[in-house]
GROMACS .gro file of C-alpha atoms in nm:
model
  126
    1MET     CA    1  -1.763   3.941  -1.269
    2LYS     CA    2  -1.748   3.738  -0.962
    3ILE     CA    3  -1.865   3.418  -0.821
    4THR     CA    4  -1.848   3.280  -0.472
    5VAL     CA    5  -1.767   2.913  -0.404
    6LYS     CA    6  -1.820   2.763  -0.063
    7ARG     CA    7  -1.681   2.426   0.033
    8ALA     CA    8  -1.890   2.251   0.282
    9THR     CA    9  -1.730   1.919   0.287
   10TRP     CA   10  -1.772   1.791   0.653
   11PHE     CA   11  -1.492   1.770   0.902
   12LEU     CA   12  -1.241   1.585   0.692
   13GLY     CA   13  -1.254   1.841   0.403
   14GLY     CA   14  -1.348   2.154   0.596
   15PHE     CA   15  -1.531   2.473   0.527
   16HIS     CA   16  -1.389   2.731   0.298
   17THR     CA   17  -1.519   3.039   0.098
   18ARG     CA   18  -1.343   3.174  -0.201
   19THR     CA   19  -1.443   3.455  -0.440
   20MET     CA   20  -1.325   3.405  -0.803
   21GLU     CA   21  -1.328   3.617  -1.105
   22ILE     CA   22  -1.473   3.488  -1.411
   23PRO     CA   23  -1.388   3.637  -1.761
   24GLY     CA   24  -1.745   3.685  -1.897
   25GLU     CA   25  -2.120   3.713  -1.790
   26SER     CA   26  -2.136   3.318  -1.759
   27GLY     CA   27  -1.932   3.019  -1.777
   28THR     CA   28  -1.882   2.649  -1.664
   29LEU     CA   29  -1.727   2.570  -1.348
   30THR     CA   30  -1.560   2.235  -1.337
   31TYR     CA   31  -1.438   2.008  -1.052
   32ASP     CA   32  -1.191   1.740  -1.178
   33GLN     CA   33  -1.130   1.417  -0.981
   34PRO     CA   34  -0.907   1.116  -1.084
   35LEU     CA   35  -1.052   0.856  -1.307
   36ASP     CA   36  -1.245   1.111  -1.509
   37ARG     CA   37  -1.508   1.174  -1.244
   38THR     CA   38  -1.586   1.533  -1.278
   39ASP     CA   39  -1.870   1.768  -1.192
   40ARG     CA   40  -1.983   2.076  -1.397
   41ILE     CA   41  -2.219   2.349  -1.338
   42GLU     CA   42  -2.302   2.662  -1.539
   43VAL     CA   43  -2.257   2.990  -1.342
   44LYS     CA   44  -2.338   3.344  -1.399
   45ASP     CA   45  -2.200   3.661  -1.225
   46GLY     CA   46  -2.297   3.673  -0.856
   47ASP     CA   47  -2.389   3.310  -0.823
   48LEU     CA   48  -2.305   3.130  -0.496
   49ILE     CA   49  -2.191   2.785  -0.563
   50LEU     CA   50  -2.162   2.511  -0.282
   51VAL     CA   51  -1.910   2.218  -0.317
   52LYS     CA   52  -2.075   1.949  -0.109
   53GLU     CA   53  -1.993   1.579  -0.042
   54THR     CA   54  -2.209   1.297  -0.170
   55VAL     CA   55  -2.389   1.055   0.030
   56LEU     CA   56  -2.119   0.793  -0.061
   57SER     CA   57  -1.836   1.022   0.060
   58LYS     CA   58  -2.024   1.087   0.385
   59ILE     CA   59  -2.056   0.698   0.423
   60VAL     CA   60  -1.668   0.646   0.354
   61ASN     CA   61  -1.584   0.932   0.613
   62ILE     CA   62  -1.811   0.763   0.873
   63VAL     CA   63  -1.666   0.414   0.811
   64PHE     CA   64  -1.307   0.552   0.805
   65ILE     CA   65  -1.351   0.715   1.155
   66THR     CA   66  -1.530   0.426   1.294
   67SER     CA   67  -1.259   0.182   1.167
   68MET     CA   68  -0.997   0.397   1.315
   69LEU     CA   69  -1.168   0.412   1.651
   70PHE     CA   70  -1.224   0.049   1.649
   71PHE     CA   71  -0.873  -0.034   1.590
   72ILE     CA   72  -0.750   0.210   1.860
   73PHE     CA   73  -0.992   0.098   2.114
   74SER     CA   74  -0.946  -0.283   2.030
   75ASN     CA   75  -0.579  -0.255   2.089
   76SER     CA   76  -0.597  -0.064   2.393
   77LEU     CA   77  -0.829  -0.309   2.528
   78ASN     CA   78  -0.611  -0.598   2.447
   79ILE     CA   79  -0.304  -0.423   2.613
   80TYR     CA   80  -0.460  -0.303   2.925
   81THR     CA   81  -0.708  -0.571   3.001
   82GLU     CA   82  -0.622  -0.910   3.101
   83SER     CA   83  -0.965  -1.050   3.143
   84TYR     CA   84  -1.163  -0.933   2.835
   85PRO     CA   85  -1.540  -1.029   2.843
   86TYR     CA   86  -1.539  -1.149   2.502
   87PRO     CA   87  -1.409  -1.472   2.351
   88PRO     CA   88  -1.034  -1.422   2.246
   89ASP     CA   89  -1.117  -1.460   1.873
   90PHE     CA   90  -1.390  -1.200   1.884
   91LEU     CA   91  -1.164  -0.894   1.844
   92ARG     CA   92  -0.974  -1.072   1.567
   93VAL     CA   93  -1.278  -1.168   1.364
   94SER     CA   94  -1.455  -0.829   1.412
   95GLY     CA   95  -1.123  -0.662   1.308
   96ILE     CA   96  -1.107  -0.864   0.994
   97GLY     CA   97  -1.471  -0.782   0.924
   98VAL     CA   98  -1.422  -0.409   0.978
   99THR     CA   99  -1.119  -0.417   0.758
  100ILE     CA  100  -1.293  -0.586   0.483
  101ILE     CA  101  -1.596  -0.342   0.489
  102PHE     CA  102  -1.348  -0.059   0.493
  103VAL     CA  103  -1.152  -0.181   0.197
  104VAL     CA  104  -1.471  -0.258  -0.001
  105ILE     CA  105  -1.623   0.094   0.056
  106ILE     CA  106  -1.299   0.264  -0.025
  107VAL     CA  107  -1.254   0.078  -0.366
  108ILE     CA  108  -1.616   0.150  -0.452
  109SER     CA  109  -1.565   0.511  -0.373
  110PHE     CA  110  -1.285   0.522  -0.657
  111PHE     CA  111  -1.561   0.483  -0.904
  112PHE     CA  112  -1.807   0.764  -0.800
  113ASN     CA  113  -1.801   1.125  -0.756
  114SER     CA  114  -1.705   1.241  -0.395
  115TYR     CA  115  -1.829   1.591  -0.448
  116LYS     CA  116  -2.096   1.790  -0.619
  117PHE     CA  117  -2.185   2.136  -0.700
  118VAL     CA  118  -2.496   2.305  -0.583
  119LYS     CA  119  -2.615   2.645  -0.670
  120GLU     CA  120  -2.739   2.814  -0.368
  121ASN     CA  121  -2.903   3.108  -0.525
  122ASN     CA  122  -2.943   3.248  -0.887
  123SER     CA  123  -2.750   3.553  -0.963
  124SER     CA  124  -2.774   3.755  -0.633
  125LYS     CA  125  -2.573   4.036  -0.706
  126GLU     CA  126  -2.357   4.199  -0.434
   0.00000   0.00000   0.00000
């Protein structure tokens, strides 16, 4: 008996497909995360299961990429530009704000699931 699991976890997690053997006609597929954040789904022979990111995980990814771009561009603006159009404290204050938002969202994300199972079809035999 086989099931197919597809990982569709955006660009930081990637896309991957794997076919797995299950020992019986049905069973429970479990995804374990630290701090006892697990997701379970009942599967049957021939099921196609998607592992998707939750909305919170997508927000964390966007904040992470935005933060990294902010720090890269703010440092390059400070280095290569002598007459920056904003007040000198603007980058420092906005950098502190971005860092605080980044840390708060990362800490919140530790207490919620990052991924979830979604059954794409019900027992579509190959």
